[in-house]
Amino acid sequence: MDRTLCLSLLLFTAAVAAATGGAEPNLTSAGLSWSTAKEESDLAPPPDESDSDGGFSSLDGMLQWAISHSDPEKLKESAEAQQRLSPSELQKRQIEIKEILEKIKMPSDAELMKIAISDLNNVSTSLEDRHRALQELLELVEPIDNANDLNKLGGLLAVTKELNHSDPGIRTVAAWVLGKASQNNPIVQQQILELGVLSRLMKMVNSNSVEEANKALYAVSALIRNNLANQELFYAEAGGWMLQDILSNASLDIRLRRKAVLLLADLAEYQLENVDRNEPPFFNDQDLLKSVVDLTASTDLDLQEKALVAIKSLLQLRTTEARVFKDFCALGDALNRMRQLLHDLMADEYQRDYVMDVESLRVEVEHIFHRKLVKQ
């Protein structure tokens, strides 16, 4: 790729940013789009771009290369010159860049997916290249249209095979891809269900690798969320007891416990939204309920909040008993202790607003609990 062309693209994007009040443009294989805020741990990491082989997997990578191989002062001067372009000159430059992009002919997402899938299906692919192929798919399947195409291209089968790879890093990213592709996507959820990998993912949750366990539970959650058929299979595979084991083990990674209690809250909420469906018996298991209530004593405020969300939904289920919450789980005492803890935390002005939100949730849970006690 010619360096001058890269710099032209870079300078044009700088001019566009200035003309639009500072928004940072993001070039992708589909054209110009504007970057948006992302959430943290389960999002795909930024792609590893390199010019060592003379090519780039995206225009973002090309621009990063241009920046790293250019003089910062000259770039600044050139960018300032671009900002002084008149509207007509800017429009003319935009047309020129569009023509350049058409000549570049970046491969489509589907073509990039085919390349990555081919690498996975090639038994001679090195461990490093296999990992790179999965990372590329992780980024590519985020748009729902690409996720829906993954199975058509043979990608789901290729990725699920990697769940049995000997390398935990490969298994971790493979689970991550499946979770990303199936998130809020009933089509892909059904396709993965038919491949019979839910039980494999549930076994991976018990991995000694912290990252593998976390990404496996992330995938399990994505597969069964708002999906009745997958939830029934989850229960049949003793998924409820799997969650209980995680919630009751304080030595496990805090992220895994957060995911587990959040999944439990989602399952209980889904049950409340589908009142005609019989409630799974594990919801009323006193050991499970106690493990959730005990989370309110955690030193992690985020975990405490997620526990309250779960308790709120569990209290509203038909089959849960107020006396179990009161006598066996000591929910009343737990809520009182939490009230004092939150009161002390409000002295910290930096987290006061968040603490107040959690306290409002605690009060709501307390009211639901008292109403349940009166009713029963």
PDB file of C-alpha atoms in Angstrom, residues 301 304-305 308 334-346 351-367:
ATOM      1  CA  LEU A 301     -20.531  -3.415  45.536  1.00  0.00           C
ATOM      2  CA  GLN A 304     -24.011  -6.859  45.932  1.00  0.00           C
ATOM      3  CA  GLU A 305     -26.160  -4.940  43.466  1.00  0.00           C
ATOM      4  CA  LEU A 308     -30.220  -7.647  44.996  1.00  0.00           C
ATOM      5  CA  ALA A 334     -28.733  -9.319  55.517  1.00  0.00           C
ATOM      6  CA  LEU A 335     -30.717  -6.325  54.286  1.00  0.00           C
ATOM      7  CA  ASN A 336     -30.214  -4.506  57.596  1.00  0.00           C
ATOM      8  CA  ARG A 337     -26.455  -5.071  57.468  1.00  0.00           C
ATOM      9  CA  MET A 338     -26.377  -3.888  53.910  1.00  0.00           C
ATOM     10  CA  ARG A 339     -28.256  -0.717  54.822  1.00  0.00           C
ATOM     11  CA  GLN A 340     -25.573   0.183  57.370  1.00  0.00           C
ATOM     12  CA  LEU A 341     -22.791  -0.651  54.923  1.00  0.00           C
ATOM     13  CA  LEU A 342     -24.322   1.529  52.197  1.00  0.00           C
ATOM     14  CA  HIS A 343     -24.841   4.340  54.709  1.00  0.00           C
ATOM     15  CA  ASP A 344     -21.118   4.285  55.507  1.00  0.00           C
ATOM     16  CA  LEU A 345     -20.173   4.226  51.821  1.00  0.00           C
ATOM     17  CA  MET A 346     -22.218   7.351  51.110  1.00  0.00           C
ATOM     18  CA  GLN A 351     -19.396   6.771  44.545  1.00  0.00           C
ATOM     19  CA  ARG A 352     -22.277   8.392  46.434  1.00  0.00           C
ATOM     20  CA  ASP A 353     -24.671   8.437  43.455  1.00  0.00           C
ATOM     21  CA  TYR A 354     -24.084   4.760  42.720  1.00  0.00           C
ATOM     22  CA  VAL A 355     -24.452   3.841  46.393  1.00  0.00           C
ATOM     23  CA  MET A 356     -27.745   5.727  46.540  1.00  0.00           C
ATOM     24  CA  ASP A 357     -29.024   3.754  43.543  1.00  0.00           C
ATOM     25  CA  VAL A 358     -28.096   0.502  45.260  1.00  0.00           C
ATOM     26  CA  GLU A 359     -29.802   1.665  48.449  1.00  0.00           C
ATOM     27  CA  SER A 360     -32.995   2.402  46.484  1.00  0.00           C
ATOM     28  CA  LEU A 361     -32.871  -1.119  45.116  1.00  0.00           C
ATOM     29  CA  ARG A 362     -32.273  -2.512  48.615  1.00  0.00           C
ATOM     30  CA  VAL A 363     -35.351  -0.665  49.919  1.00  0.00           C
ATOM     31  CA  GLU A 364     -37.426  -2.016  47.040  1.00  0.00           C
ATOM     32  CA  VAL A 365     -36.298  -5.569  47.807  1.00  0.00           C
ATOM     33  CA  GLU A 366     -37.104  -5.035  51.493  1.00  0.00           C
ATOM     34  CA  HIS A 367     -40.662  -3.934  50.638  1.00  0.00           C
TER      35      HIS A 367
END
